[in-house]
Amino acid sequence: MSEKTTTEETTYIQKVWQTVIIVALLVVFILIARVAFNVLLMVLAGALISLYFHGLGDVIQRNTKLNRWFSMFVSIAGTFLLIGSLFWFMGTKIQNQISILNDTLPNTINNVKLKLAETPTGLKVLNHLSGKNSEKLLNTAQHFFSTSFGVLGNLYIIILLGIFFTANPILYKNGMLKLVPKTKKMLFQAVIERIIHDLKGWLKATVISMVLITLLITIGLTIMGIPVALVLGLITGMLKLIPNFGSLVAMVPGILLGLTIGTNTAIITALIYVVSQMIVSSIVTPIIQEKIINLPPALTIVSQVIMGTLSGALGIILAVPLLVIVIILVDELYVKKITT
C-alpha cells in the first residue's frame, strides 16, 4: 500500500513539473513571438518599400522604354532625390512653421479649456480628461506610439530591407519557395503573385491619397489664413497612412488653430478637412476597388486596434496590408479548397 502511495506521489510530482515546464515554455514562446512579430512587421514594411520601387520602376520603363536596371535606378534615386529636394527647398519654411506651431498650440489649448469651462458639458469633459484619466490617456498614447527598437532604428532597418529586397527580389522569393513542398509550389507562387498585385494596388492608392490630401489641406488652410498651413498639410498627408484614425487626429491641430481666429473659422476649417477627405476618397476608392480586395470597414478598424496594441505605430500603419495578406491566404488556402 505504501509503495502504491509513493508511486502515486511520484507521478503527481512529475505531472506538476511537466505542467510548470509547459507553462514556462509557453511564456518563453509568447515573449519570443512578440519580439519576432515586430521584426516580421519591419520585414513587411521593407517589402512594401521594395514594391513601391518596383511599381514606380514599372511605370518608368513602360513610359520611357528604358531597360529594367536603369528604370529601377531612376525609381530609387529619383525618390530619394525628390524627398531630399523637398526638405532642402522647404526645410527652412517647415522649420519656421513648426516653431510657430509649438508656440501657438499650448495657448490655443488653454483658450479651448477656458471656453469649455463656460458650459456644464464642457466642465464634464474637462473633469473627465483631468487627473487619473489624463495619466491613463498619456500612458496609452505612449504605449500606442512606441516601437521595439525606436523610431529611427526601425526606419533605418526598414529602408535597408527595402533596398535589399529591391536589389534582388528573386533571391528572397526563391528562398521562400524552397521551404514549400514540391506539390504546393504552384499554389504558393499563385498566392505570392496575388499578394504582390493587391499590395501594389494598396500602395498606389495610399501614395495618391497622401499627395492629394496634402495639397488640398495646404491650399484650403492657406486661403482661410490659418497659420502653419504647410505643416498641417504635411501632417495630414503623413497620417493618411493610418486609415480612419489618422484623418481624425490630423484635424485636431487645424481646428484648434482655427479657434484662435474665430469659431466660424474653426467650423470652416473642419469642413475643409471633411470635404478634402471626401474628394480624395472619391478619387482613390475606385482605384482600391479595382486593385485590391474589398476590406470591410469594421474589420479594418478592429485590425488597427489590435495591431496598435501589439506593436504601436508601426502596427497601426501596417494593419491594412497585413489584413490584405491574411484575407488572401484564407481565401486561397481554405475557402477555395472548401468550395471546389
Rosetta silent file (secondary structure, phi, psi, omega in degrees, C-alpha in Angstrom):
SEQUENCE: MSEKTTTEETTYIQKVWQTVIIVALLVVFILIARVAFNVLLMVLAGALISLYFHGLGDVIQRNTKLNRWFSMFVSIAGTFLLIGSLFWFMGTKIQNQISILNDTLPNTINNVKLKLAETPTGLKVLNHLSGKNSEKLLNTAQHFFSTSFGVLGNLYIIILLGIFFTANPILYKNGMLKLVPKTKKMLFQAVIERIIHDLKGWLKATVISMVLITLLITIGLTIMGIPVALVLGLITGMLKLIPNFGSLVAMVPGILLGLTIGTNTAIITALIYVVSQMIVSSIVTPIIQEKIINLPPALTIVSQVIMGTLSGALGIILAVPLLVIVIILVDELYVKKITT
SCORE:     score description
SCORE:     0.000 S_00000001
   1 L     0.000  -41.414 -179.907    0.000    0.000    0.000 S_00000001
   2 H   -66.733  -37.290  178.950    2.833    2.345    0.884 S_00000001
   3 H   -65.007  -38.132  179.126    4.612    1.549   -2.398 S_00000001
   4 H   -65.592  -41.496  178.750    1.427    2.417   -4.338 S_00000001
   5 H   -63.236  -42.832  179.281    1.084    5.689   -2.434 S_00000001
   6 H   -61.528  -41.721  179.239    4.731    6.538   -3.127 S_00000001
   7 H   -63.481  -42.392  179.211    4.243    5.773   -6.827 S_00000001
   8 H   -63.453  -41.602  179.070    1.142    7.991   -6.963 S_00000001
   9 H   -63.765  -41.667  178.999    3.022   10.826   -5.229 S_00000001
  10 H   -62.243  -44.535  178.753    5.927   10.458   -7.693 S_00000001
  11 H   -61.395  -41.981  179.923    3.518   10.516  -10.643 S_00000001
  12 H   -63.464  -44.294  178.870    1.772   13.601   -9.211 S_00000001
  13 H   -62.517  -41.253  178.411    5.107   15.426   -8.731 S_00000001
  14 H   -61.766  -42.035  178.822    6.126   14.537  -12.274 S_00000001
  15 H   -64.206  -39.276  178.337    2.846   15.926  -13.617 S_00000001
  16 H   -62.080  -46.603  179.944    3.329   19.132  -11.612 S_00000001
  17 H   -65.523  -38.765  176.491    6.836   19.609  -13.019 S_00000001
  18 H   -60.863  -41.781  178.507    5.625   18.794  -16.504 S_00000001
  19 H   -63.952  -44.900  178.988    2.911   21.442  -16.140 S_00000001
  20 H   -59.880  -44.098 -179.515    5.416   24.026  -14.833 S_00000001
  21 H   -64.387  -43.018  179.735    7.794   23.319  -17.722 S_00000001
  22 H   -62.337  -44.771  179.735    4.984   23.566  -20.299 S_00000001
  23 H   -63.705  -42.354  179.443    3.788   26.889  -18.839 S_00000001
  24 H   -62.873  -43.808  178.546    7.365   28.226  -18.730 S_00000001
  25 H   -64.555  -37.397  178.647    7.982   27.190  -22.351 S_00000001
  26 H   -64.322  -42.820  178.203    4.670   28.763  -23.364 S_00000001
  27 H   -62.871  -44.649  178.422    5.642   32.064  -21.695 S_00000001
  28 H   -61.239  -42.211  179.794    9.054   31.998  -23.397 S_00000001
  29 H   -62.230  -42.860  179.779    7.391   31.239  -26.733 S_00000001
  30 H   -63.178  -43.004  179.501    4.965   34.162  -26.311 S_00000001
  31 H   -63.630  -43.659  178.323    7.824   36.541  -25.446 S_00000001
  32 H   -64.804  -41.497  179.873    9.875   35.380  -28.435 S_00000001
  33 H   -63.122  -36.215  178.883    6.811   35.591  -30.696 S_00000001
  34 H   -62.196  -46.600  179.437    6.184   39.165  -29.505 S_00000001
  35 H   -67.863  -45.071 -179.256    9.699   40.231  -30.482 S_00000001
  36 H   -62.734  -33.886  179.823    9.661   38.168  -33.688 S_00000001
  37 H   -63.697  -41.916  177.092    6.305   39.697  -34.640 S_00000001
  38 H   -62.949  -38.744  177.897    7.791   43.214  -34.523 S_00000001
  39 H   -65.891  -42.428  178.436   10.683   42.013  -36.680 S_00000001
  40 H   -62.655  -34.724  176.617    8.251   40.443  -39.167 S_00000001
  41 H   -64.731  -39.459  177.569    6.383   43.759  -39.337 S_00000001
  42 H   -66.776  -35.815  175.587    9.632   45.525  -40.255 S_00000001
  43 H   -63.038  -42.871  177.807   10.229   42.876  -42.940 S_00000001
  44 H   -62.113  -42.128  178.540    6.727   43.581  -44.287 S_00000001
  45 H   -62.892  -41.652  176.461    7.443   47.330  -44.274 S_00000001
  46 H   -62.523  -39.529  178.111   10.694   46.709  -46.164 S_00000001
  47 H   -64.901  -37.200  178.167    8.813   44.551  -48.680 S_00000001
  48 H   -65.790  -39.936  175.934    6.271   47.358  -49.191 S_00000001
  49 H   -61.917  -42.454  177.963    9.095   49.825  -49.902 S_00000001
  50 H   -61.946  -41.486  177.697   10.515   47.345  -52.395 S_00000001
  51 H   -62.922  -38.202  177.126    7.081   47.012  -54.047 S_00000001
  52 H   -61.423  -48.277  179.997    6.878   50.799  -54.304 S_00000001
  53 H   -60.855  -42.739 -179.608   10.276   50.997  -56.026 S_00000001
  54 H   -69.006  -38.345  177.575    9.354   48.171  -58.417 S_00000001
  55 H   -63.730  -44.382  177.528    5.942   49.684  -59.129 S_00000001
  56 H   -65.815  -38.448  177.104    7.488   53.072  -59.909 S_00000001
  57 H   -61.982  -38.505  176.929   10.172   51.318  -61.972 S_00000001
  58 H   -61.517  -42.812  179.794    7.428   49.588  -63.996 S_00000001
  59 H   -63.972  -43.728 -179.916    5.800   52.951  -64.737 S_00000001
  60 H   -63.918  -44.682 -179.117    9.144   54.487  -65.792 S_00000001
  61 H   -64.944  -39.231 -177.881   10.019   51.508  -68.002 S_00000001
  62 H   -68.582  -34.174 -175.056    6.587   51.458  -69.609 S_00000001
  63 H   -95.453  -17.964 -177.167    6.613   55.164  -70.460 S_00000001
  64 H  -114.807  -11.955 -178.027   10.300   55.688  -71.355 S_00000001
  65 L    63.253   21.699  176.329   11.221   52.284  -72.862 S_00000001
  66 L   -75.546  160.092  177.099   14.366   52.228  -70.704 S_00000001
  67 L   -70.759  165.225 -172.364   15.860   48.878  -69.674 S_00000001
  68 H   -61.610  -45.114 -176.362   14.836   47.364  -66.371 S_00000001
  69 H   -61.333  -45.652 -177.438   18.044   48.073  -64.473 S_00000001
  70 H   -69.717  -34.469  177.333   18.128   51.756  -65.407 S_00000001
  71 H   -63.272  -41.239  178.477   14.407   52.163  -64.681 S_00000001
  72 H   -67.389  -37.973  177.780   14.920   50.775  -61.181 S_00000001
  73 H   -61.746  -44.675  178.625   17.906   53.059  -60.637 S_00000001
  74 H   -63.461  -39.011  179.727   15.801   56.077  -61.648 S_00000001
  75 H   -60.760  -50.129 -177.314   12.992   54.864  -59.373 S_00000001
  76 H   -71.412  -52.757 -177.208   15.194   54.592  -56.261 S_00000001
  77 H   -63.470  -39.262 -179.633   17.499   57.558  -56.903 S_00000001
  78 H   -64.460  -38.954  179.559   14.591   59.747  -58.051 S_00000001
  79 H   -64.029  -49.486  179.671   12.584   59.020  -54.910 S_00000001
  80 H   -65.466  -36.290  178.533   15.436   59.883  -52.535 S_00000001
  81 H   -65.723  -41.138  179.214   16.338   62.932  -54.655 S_00000001
  82 H   -64.367  -46.119  179.226   12.744   64.185  -54.572 S_00000001
  83 H   -63.004  -44.250  178.815   12.468   63.759  -50.797 S_00000001
  84 H   -62.165  -39.741 -179.823   15.868   65.410  -50.285 S_00000001
  85 H   -65.825  -41.544  178.895   14.924   68.319  -52.574 S_00000001
  86 H   -60.673  -44.398  179.049   11.660   68.906  -50.740 S_00000001
  87 H   -67.967  -33.551 -178.502   13.461   69.080  -47.407 S_00000001
  88 H   -68.850  -49.327 -175.493   16.183   71.281  -48.920 S_00000001
  89 H   -79.765  -30.849 -175.616   13.888   73.860  -50.520 S_00000001
  90 H  -108.512   -0.698 -174.929   11.099   73.755  -47.961 S_00000001
  91 H   -58.342  -46.435 -178.309   13.115   72.856  -44.871 S_00000001
  92 H   -62.856  -45.114 -179.457   13.512   76.413  -43.571 S_00000001
  93 H   -64.053  -43.317  179.251    9.834   77.224  -44.086 S_00000001
  94 H   -63.019  -42.313  179.805    8.742   73.960  -42.453 S_00000001
  95 H   -61.963  -43.198  178.649   11.084   74.552  -39.502 S_00000001
  96 H   -63.162  -41.020 -178.868    9.716   78.076  -39.007 S_00000001
  97 H   -70.013  -34.323  176.329    6.127   76.832  -39.180 S_00000001
  98 H   -65.114  -39.921  177.077    6.856   74.043  -36.693 S_00000001
  99 H   -62.169  -42.428  177.877    8.300   76.644  -34.285 S_00000001
 100 H   -63.373  -41.712  179.406    5.158   78.746  -34.710 S_00000001
 101 H   -62.521  -41.465  178.547    3.004   75.676  -34.116 S_00000001
 102 H   -64.163  -35.698 -179.324    4.925   74.841  -30.916 S_00000001
 103 H   -77.216  -34.009 -172.442    4.471   78.415  -29.669 S_00000001
 104 H   -85.874  -39.024 -170.822    0.831   78.738  -30.677 S_00000001
 105 H   -61.297  -43.042  179.038   -0.697   75.385  -29.826 S_00000001
 106 H   -59.151  -42.869  178.350   -0.304   75.495  -25.992 S_00000001
 107 H   -64.842  -37.595  178.944   -2.055   78.894  -25.814 S_00000001
 108 H   -63.603  -43.343  179.385   -4.743   77.621  -28.157 S_00000001
 109 H   -62.618  -40.724  177.785   -5.362   74.565  -25.947 S_00000001
 110 H   -63.194  -40.696  178.286   -5.644   76.829  -22.864 S_00000001
 111 H   -63.969  -39.317  177.862   -8.157   79.042  -24.686 S_00000001
 112 H   -64.219  -40.594  178.131  -10.209   75.989  -25.622 S_00000001
 113 H   -61.371  -41.295  179.113  -10.165   74.859  -21.974 S_00000001
 114 H   -64.087  -40.595  179.135  -11.437   78.275  -20.867 S_00000001
 115 H   -67.992  -37.863  177.839  -14.263   78.164  -23.414 S_00000001
 116 H   -65.671  -35.605 -177.902  -15.190   74.620  -22.364 S_00000001
 117 L   -67.131  -14.781 -179.285  -15.250   75.683  -18.718 S_00000001
 118 L   -77.966  -14.574 -178.410  -18.024   78.189  -19.519 S_00000001
 119 L  -120.586  150.504  178.795  -20.560   75.410  -20.158 S_00000001
 120 H   -59.941  -42.023  179.507  -21.722   72.484  -17.945 S_00000001
 121 H   -64.314  -40.544  178.553  -20.996   69.947  -20.684 S_00000001
 122 H   -62.780  -38.478  177.639  -17.533   71.426  -21.203 S_00000001
 123 H   -63.243  -39.762  177.799  -16.796   71.139  -17.480 S_00000001
 124 H   -62.291  -40.810  178.945  -17.712   67.447  -17.554 S_00000001
 125 H   -63.789  -44.887  179.815  -15.321   66.914  -20.482 S_00000001
 126 H   -63.417  -41.784  178.715  -12.504   68.745  -18.672 S_00000001
 127 H   -64.447  -36.528  179.824  -13.083   66.775  -15.458 S_00000001
 128 H   -68.043  -35.141 -177.118  -13.037   63.527  -17.399 S_00000001
 129 H   -85.994   -8.865 -177.507   -9.726   64.413  -19.085 S_00000001
 130 L   -93.358  169.429  174.429   -8.023   65.614  -15.910 S_00000001
 131 L    65.404 -133.481 -175.183   -6.324   63.670  -13.109 S_00000001
 132 H   -64.190  -36.252  178.965   -6.079   59.912  -13.379 S_00000001
 133 H   -62.583  -37.055  178.177   -7.915   59.801  -16.704 S_00000001
 134 H   -65.467  -42.023  178.487   -5.333   62.166  -18.159 S_00000001
 135 H   -64.198  -41.787  177.657   -2.497   59.954  -16.901 S_00000001
 136 H   -61.538  -42.651  179.803   -4.182   56.855  -18.353 S_00000001
 137 H   -63.065  -41.074  179.908   -4.636   58.626  -21.685 S_00000001
 138 H   -66.296  -44.670  179.324   -0.989   59.699  -21.702 S_00000001
 139 H   -63.387  -40.137  177.471    0.277   56.208  -20.826 S_00000001
 140 H   -62.100  -44.013 -179.651   -1.942   54.661  -23.508 S_00000001
 141 H   -63.809  -40.744  179.447   -0.665   57.131  -26.094 S_00000001
 142 H   -63.530  -41.647  178.376    2.949   56.455  -25.137 S_00000001
 143 H   -70.047  -36.757 -177.292    2.436   52.707  -25.494 S_00000001
 144 H   -62.600  -37.811 -175.950    0.376   53.184  -28.651 S_00000001
 145 L  -108.149   25.658  175.267    3.156   55.063  -30.418 S_00000001
 146 L   -98.142  153.018  178.397    6.123   53.132  -29.080 S_00000001
 147 L  -131.237  166.192 -170.337    8.164   50.723  -31.197 S_00000001
 148 L   -67.188  -42.904 -176.448   10.538   47.904  -30.388 S_00000001
 149 L  -112.186    7.725 -175.668   13.873   49.475  -31.419 S_00000001
 150 L    93.830  151.420 -174.187   12.905   53.149  -31.521 S_00000001
 151 H   -60.905  -49.766 -176.646   11.522   55.117  -34.457 S_00000001
 152 H   -66.107  -40.792  178.326   14.850   55.991  -36.075 S_00000001
 153 H   -62.803  -44.344  177.476   16.260   52.488  -35.601 S_00000001
 154 H   -61.343  -43.994 -178.392   13.151   50.918  -37.115 S_00000001
 155 H   -62.471  -41.749  179.077   13.202   53.346  -40.026 S_00000001
 156 H   -61.609  -46.947 -179.805   16.859   52.621  -40.742 S_00000001
 157 H   -63.876  -43.040 -178.310   16.280   48.843  -40.722 S_00000001
 158 H   -63.048  -43.479  179.734   13.137   49.136  -42.876 S_00000001
 159 H   -64.539  -42.497  177.299   14.899   51.258  -45.523 S_00000001
 160 H   -60.552  -45.865  178.509   17.834   48.841  -45.636 S_00000001
 161 H   -60.824  -41.992  179.215   15.481   45.874  -46.016 S_00000001
 162 H   -60.424  -41.749  179.233   13.593   47.704  -48.744 S_00000001
 163 H   -67.463  -42.837  178.912   16.795   48.359  -50.708 S_00000001
 164 H   -63.515  -44.295  178.659   17.981   44.740  -50.338 S_00000001
 165 H   -63.414  -36.044  179.945   14.588   43.368  -51.417 S_00000001
 166 H   -69.626  -39.116 -175.475   14.577   45.769  -54.372 S_00000001
 167 H   -64.912  -39.071 -176.609   18.099   44.842  -55.472 S_00000001
 168 L  -147.991   72.067 -176.804   17.439   41.103  -55.752 S_00000001
 169 H   -67.114  -30.339 -178.160   13.781   40.116  -55.159 S_00000001
 170 H   -62.350  -36.719 -179.762   14.152   36.762  -56.969 S_00000001
 171 H   -58.039  -46.752 -176.974   16.704   35.596  -54.382 S_00000001
 172 H   -74.931  -35.420  177.821   14.254   36.011  -51.493 S_00000001
 173 H   -65.442  -44.540  177.764   11.288   34.670  -53.470 S_00000001
 174 H   -65.702  -34.339  177.361   13.202   31.514  -54.427 S_00000001
 175 H   -62.220  -40.772  177.030   14.357   31.168  -50.829 S_00000001
 176 H   -69.038  -36.423  179.665   10.734   31.080  -49.645 S_00000001
 177 H   -62.711  -32.387  179.560    9.825   28.618  -52.414 S_00000001
 178 H   -66.670  -22.276  179.445   12.475   26.187  -51.124 S_00000001
 179 L   -82.726   -7.950 -175.862   10.619   26.000  -47.812 S_00000001
 180 L  -101.252  138.570  175.853    7.435   24.830  -49.565 S_00000001
 181 L   -57.659  151.929 -176.572    6.787   21.181  -50.565 S_00000001
 182 H   -58.495  -36.242 -177.909    7.022   20.496  -54.299 S_00000001
 183 H   -68.117  -18.595 -176.043    3.311   19.687  -54.519 S_00000001
 184 H  -108.999    2.550 -175.367    2.425   23.145  -53.161 S_00000001
 185 H   -62.695  -41.465 -179.607    4.920   25.304  -55.089 S_00000001
 186 H   -64.055  -43.331  178.308    2.446   26.299  -57.822 S_00000001
 187 H   -63.594  -44.462 -179.711   -0.178   27.268  -55.248 S_00000001
 188 H   -60.841  -42.225 -179.350    2.385   29.198  -53.188 S_00000001
 189 H   -65.500  -39.723  178.044    3.576   31.094  -56.271 S_00000001
 190 H   -64.360  -39.892  178.132   -0.006   31.992  -57.215 S_00000001
 191 H   -64.465  -44.463  179.551   -0.647   33.264  -53.674 S_00000001
 192 H   -60.679  -44.364  179.975    2.545   35.358  -53.722 S_00000001
 193 H   -62.286  -39.954  179.278    1.608   36.894  -57.103 S_00000001
 194 H   -68.220  -40.333  177.756   -1.857   37.784  -55.823 S_00000001
 195 H   -61.896  -45.467  179.669   -0.437   39.335  -52.643 S_00000001
 196 H   -60.400  -44.050 -179.411    2.043   41.409  -54.680 S_00000001
 197 H   -60.729  -47.494 -176.847   -0.740   42.573  -57.025 S_00000001
 198 H   -70.384  -38.144  178.836   -3.046   43.653  -54.190 S_00000001
 199 H   -68.953  -34.172  173.876   -0.309   45.324  -52.138 S_00000001
 200 H   -63.054  -39.935  176.866    0.823   47.292  -55.196 S_00000001
 201 H   -63.089  -42.636  178.220   -2.768   48.489  -55.563 S_00000001
 202 H   -63.725  -42.516  179.005   -2.887   49.498  -51.897 S_00000001
 203 H   -62.459  -44.505 -179.846    0.427   51.349  -52.223 S_00000001
 204 H   -59.401  -48.018  179.857   -0.708   53.182  -55.348 S_00000001
 205 H   -63.160  -39.433 -178.527   -3.935   54.309  -53.682 S_00000001
 206 H   -66.749  -45.612 -179.541   -2.097   55.323  -50.496 S_00000001
 207 H   -63.441  -44.689  179.053    0.555   57.413  -52.276 S_00000001
 208 H   -61.255  -44.583 -178.952   -2.061   59.177  -54.430 S_00000001
 209 H   -65.664  -37.776  179.238   -4.244   59.917  -51.394 S_00000001
 210 H   -64.029  -44.770 -179.814   -1.271   61.234  -49.370 S_00000001
 211 H   -65.782  -46.836 -177.484   -0.217   63.658  -52.137 S_00000001
 212 H   -62.699  -46.745 -176.454   -3.786   64.829  -52.844 S_00000001
 213 H   -67.066  -34.636  176.754   -4.756   65.392  -49.217 S_00000001
 214 H   -62.488  -46.461 -179.753   -1.519   67.301  -48.548 S_00000001
 215 H   -64.565  -46.665 -176.822   -2.188   69.663  -51.475 S_00000001
 216 H   -63.834  -45.428 -178.934   -5.880   70.158  -50.674 S_00000001
 217 H   -66.802  -43.556  179.901   -5.362   70.845  -46.961 S_00000001
 218 H   -60.926  -47.310 -179.500   -2.397   73.170  -47.570 S_00000001
 219 H   -64.962  -46.456 -178.342   -4.281   75.191  -50.210 S_00000001
 220 H   -62.060  -46.122 -178.995   -7.532   75.289  -48.224 S_00000001
 221 H   -70.395  -32.090  176.530   -5.936   76.365  -44.932 S_00000001
 222 H   -64.964  -42.943  177.975   -3.767   78.954  -46.707 S_00000001
 223 H   -61.662  -37.345 -179.363   -6.884   80.535  -48.258 S_00000001
 224 L   -78.282   -6.749  179.517   -8.511   80.621  -44.797 S_00000001
 225 L    77.330   21.452  177.714   -5.449   82.334  -43.336 S_00000001
 226 L   -74.476  130.118  178.171   -4.675   79.503  -40.916 S_00000001
 227 L   -66.315  158.761  178.689   -1.044   79.735  -39.731 S_00000001
 228 L    51.327   41.878 -177.894    1.426   76.887  -40.484 S_00000001
 229 H   -61.696  -38.685 -178.186   -0.807   75.582  -43.306 S_00000001
 230 H   -63.325  -45.799  179.487    2.090   73.744  -44.954 S_00000001
 231 H   -63.467  -42.402  178.960    2.999   71.820  -41.801 S_00000001
 232 H   -63.791  -37.146  176.776   -0.652   70.946  -41.165 S_00000001
 233 H   -64.645  -43.923  179.538   -0.953   69.713  -44.759 S_00000001
 234 H   -65.788  -39.599  177.706    2.162   67.550  -44.419 S_00000001
 235 H   -61.502  -43.912  179.207    0.937   66.150  -41.088 S_00000001
 236 H   -63.169  -41.545  179.061   -2.408   65.248  -42.690 S_00000001
 237 H   -62.713  -44.299 -179.714   -0.640   63.620  -45.636 S_00000001
 238 H   -67.082  -39.253 -179.527    1.615   61.508  -43.415 S_00000001
 239 H   -72.722  -10.661  175.126   -1.276   60.478  -41.156 S_00000001
 240 L   -64.812  -17.458  174.041   -3.154   59.308  -44.258 S_00000001
 241 L   -61.317  -23.914 -178.494   -1.001   56.190  -43.867 S_00000001
 242 L  -106.013   99.854 -179.530   -3.326   55.340  -40.968 S_00000001
 243 L   -59.813  150.945  175.834   -6.862   54.794  -42.319 S_00000001
 244 L    69.855  -68.495 -173.869   -9.808   56.055  -40.239 S_00000001
 245 H   -74.448  -36.332 -177.259   -7.876   57.261  -37.169 S_00000001
 246 H   -59.041  -42.245 -179.222   -5.198   59.276  -38.988 S_00000001
 247 H   -64.387  -39.359  179.710   -7.702   61.669  -40.567 S_00000001
 248 H   -67.242  -43.754  179.813   -9.365   62.367  -37.215 S_00000001
 249 H   -63.393  -39.724 -177.033   -6.061   63.029  -35.449 S_00000001
 250 H   -64.953  -27.494 -178.214   -4.894   65.339  -38.266 S_00000001
 251 H   -70.687  -28.996 -169.894   -7.984   67.554  -37.868 S_00000001
 252 H   -59.170  -54.662 -178.812   -7.321   68.435  -34.226 S_00000001
 253 H   -63.759  -34.498  178.868   -4.415   70.939  -34.557 S_00000001
 254 H   -63.756  -45.100 -179.899   -6.046   72.611  -37.584 S_00000001
 255 H   -67.670  -39.759  177.946   -9.352   73.157  -35.784 S_00000001
 256 H   -61.260  -43.061  178.120   -7.580   74.381  -32.621 S_00000001
 257 H   -68.478  -31.814  175.256   -5.619   76.939  -34.645 S_00000001
 258 H   -63.629  -34.395  178.645   -8.859   77.937  -36.390 S_00000001
 259 H   -65.515  -25.774  177.973  -10.337   78.710  -32.974 S_00000001
 260 H   -67.407  -23.106  177.907   -7.589   81.293  -32.383 S_00000001
 261 H   -91.768  -42.211  179.817   -9.098   83.291  -35.257 S_00000001
 262 L   168.588  162.067 -179.121  -12.757   82.614  -34.534 S_00000001
 263 H   -63.290  -42.677  179.610  -15.470   79.997  -34.120 S_00000001
 264 H   -61.493  -39.359  178.393  -16.631   80.366  -37.725 S_00000001
 265 H   -63.523  -40.399  178.318  -13.060   79.881  -38.944 S_00000001
 266 H   -62.890  -41.100  179.516  -12.774   76.686  -36.882 S_00000001
 267 H   -65.297  -44.323  179.169  -16.026   75.354  -38.387 S_00000001
 268 H   -64.573  -37.683  177.190  -14.880   76.174  -41.937 S_00000001
 269 H   -61.261  -43.450  177.229  -11.506   74.551  -41.179 S_00000001
 270 H   -61.712  -40.107  178.564  -13.275   71.368  -40.084 S_00000001
 271 H   -64.137  -37.676  177.716  -15.314   71.469  -43.297 S_00000001
 272 H   -60.104  -44.297  178.350  -12.101   71.818  -45.341 S_00000001
 273 H   -62.596  -46.069 -176.545  -10.760   68.628  -43.735 S_00000001
 274 H   -65.787  -47.404 -178.753  -14.026   66.732  -44.275 S_00000001
 275 H   -64.119  -40.194  178.761  -14.522   67.888  -47.891 S_00000001
 276 H   -61.312  -42.633  178.035  -10.853   67.166  -48.718 S_00000001
 277 H   -63.212  -38.287 -179.884  -11.225   63.633  -47.345 S_00000001
 278 H   -66.911  -40.858  179.384  -14.393   63.149  -49.425 S_00000001
 279 H   -63.874  -46.872  179.926  -12.665   64.372  -52.610 S_00000001
 280 H   -61.956  -42.520 -179.951   -9.674   62.091  -52.031 S_00000001
 281 H   -63.630  -38.553 -179.018  -11.949   59.132  -51.262 S_00000001
 282 H   -67.584  -26.148  178.645  -13.978   59.701  -54.434 S_00000001
 283 H   -87.926  -42.449 -171.975  -10.761   59.586  -56.487 S_00000001
 284 H   -83.908  -35.078 -177.061   -8.866   56.872  -54.629 S_00000001
 285 H   -55.403  -45.345  176.192  -11.704   54.473  -53.724 S_00000001
 286 H   -58.596  -34.740  177.754  -12.293   53.362  -57.344 S_00000001
 287 H   -64.644  -43.949 -179.756   -8.558   52.614  -57.610 S_00000001
 288 H   -62.845  -43.770 -177.982   -8.711   50.497  -54.452 S_00000001
 289 H   -63.991  -30.949  179.112  -11.799   48.628  -55.689 S_00000001
 290 H   -79.153  -35.161 -168.592  -10.036   47.813  -58.959 S_00000001
 291 H   -95.979  -30.839 -176.060   -6.675   46.844  -57.498 S_00000001
 292 L  -133.679  169.830  179.139   -7.354   45.047  -54.205 S_00000001
 293 L   -67.765  154.848 -179.403   -9.990   43.020  -52.429 S_00000001
 294 L   -77.352  120.363 -178.429  -12.809   44.872  -50.682 S_00000001
 295 L   -98.130  124.847  176.308  -11.996   45.244  -46.974 S_00000001
 296 L   -61.754  130.188 -177.763  -14.908   45.535  -44.509 S_00000001
 297 H   -56.190  -41.838 -178.770  -14.524   48.863  -42.599 S_00000001
 298 H   -63.680  -40.391  179.218  -15.282   47.279  -39.215 S_00000001
 299 H   -65.878  -36.251  177.598  -12.662   44.569  -39.780 S_00000001
 300 H   -63.341  -44.997 -179.549  -10.121   47.239  -40.744 S_00000001
 301 H   -64.581  -43.870  179.482  -10.749   49.195  -37.526 S_00000001
 302 H   -61.130  -43.337  179.616  -10.539   46.050  -35.362 S_00000001
 303 H   -64.031  -36.027  178.148   -7.249   45.050  -37.011 S_00000001
 304 H   -66.347  -42.802  179.739   -5.844   48.548  -36.407 S_00000001
 305 H   -63.362  -45.866 -179.930   -6.770   48.475  -32.723 S_00000001
 306 H   -62.916  -47.822 -178.539   -5.254   45.004  -32.245 S_00000001
 307 H   -66.208  -36.311  177.104   -2.083   45.864  -34.173 S_00000001
 308 H   -64.008  -39.095  178.105   -1.738   49.178  -32.354 S_00000001
 309 H   -67.568  -38.970 -177.068   -1.911   47.403  -29.000 S_00000001
 310 H   -77.143  -43.044 -168.619    0.628   44.777  -30.071 S_00000001
 311 H  -134.165   15.165  174.746    3.167   46.863  -31.991 S_00000001
 312 H    69.067 -147.085 -173.566    2.426   50.572  -31.622 S_00000001
 313 H   -61.613  -40.381 -179.715    2.550   52.977  -34.555 S_00000001
 314 H   -61.566  -39.410  178.218    4.195   50.509  -36.935 S_00000001
 315 H   -64.892  -39.067  179.373    1.424   48.012  -36.276 S_00000001
 316 H   -64.994  -44.858 -177.888   -1.287   50.609  -36.986 S_00000001
 317 H   -63.288  -39.005 -175.274    0.336   51.646  -40.278 S_00000001
 318 L   -94.401    6.554 -178.295    0.767   48.042  -41.448 S_00000001
 319 H   -61.714  -43.156 -177.306   -2.612   46.787  -40.210 S_00000001
 320 H   -68.122  -52.022  177.724   -4.302   47.153  -43.610 S_00000001
 321 H   -60.840  -34.437  176.897   -1.612   45.453  -45.757 S_00000001
 322 H   -66.436  -38.485  177.406   -1.335   42.685  -43.148 S_00000001
 323 H   -64.655  -39.603  176.702   -5.111   42.260  -43.234 S_00000001
 324 H   -59.238  -45.341 -179.852   -4.959   42.031  -47.050 S_00000001
 325 H   -62.908  -44.733 -178.595   -2.359   39.259  -46.790 S_00000001
 326 H   -62.202  -44.461 -178.991   -4.362   37.332  -44.179 S_00000001
 327 H   -63.621  -41.492  178.456   -7.580   37.522  -46.236 S_00000001
 328 H   -63.506  -44.263  179.703   -5.775   36.336  -49.381 S_00000001
 329 H   -61.910  -44.385  178.849   -4.180   33.425  -47.506 S_00000001
 330 H   -63.045  -42.968 -178.490   -7.519   32.374  -46.008 S_00000001
 331 H   -65.453  -45.469 -175.437   -9.227   32.680  -49.387 S_00000001
 332 H   -75.563  -39.274 -171.951   -6.582   30.773  -51.342 S_00000001
 333 H   -95.052  -16.902 -175.382   -5.704   28.089  -48.792 S_00000001
 334 H  -125.378  -55.750 -174.183   -9.053   27.476  -47.094 S_00000001
 335 H   -63.923  -49.220 -177.548  -12.141   28.981  -48.763 S_00000001
 336 H   -64.913  -32.241  179.218  -11.329   27.876  -52.343 S_00000001
 337 H   -66.800  -35.062 -179.894  -10.414   24.389  -51.102 S_00000001
 338 H   -73.589  -41.169 -174.966  -13.840   24.038  -49.480 S_00000001
 339 H   -75.786  -20.209 -177.690  -15.813   25.375  -52.460 S_00000001
 340 L   -96.215    0.000    0.000  -14.002   23.225  -55.057 S_00000001
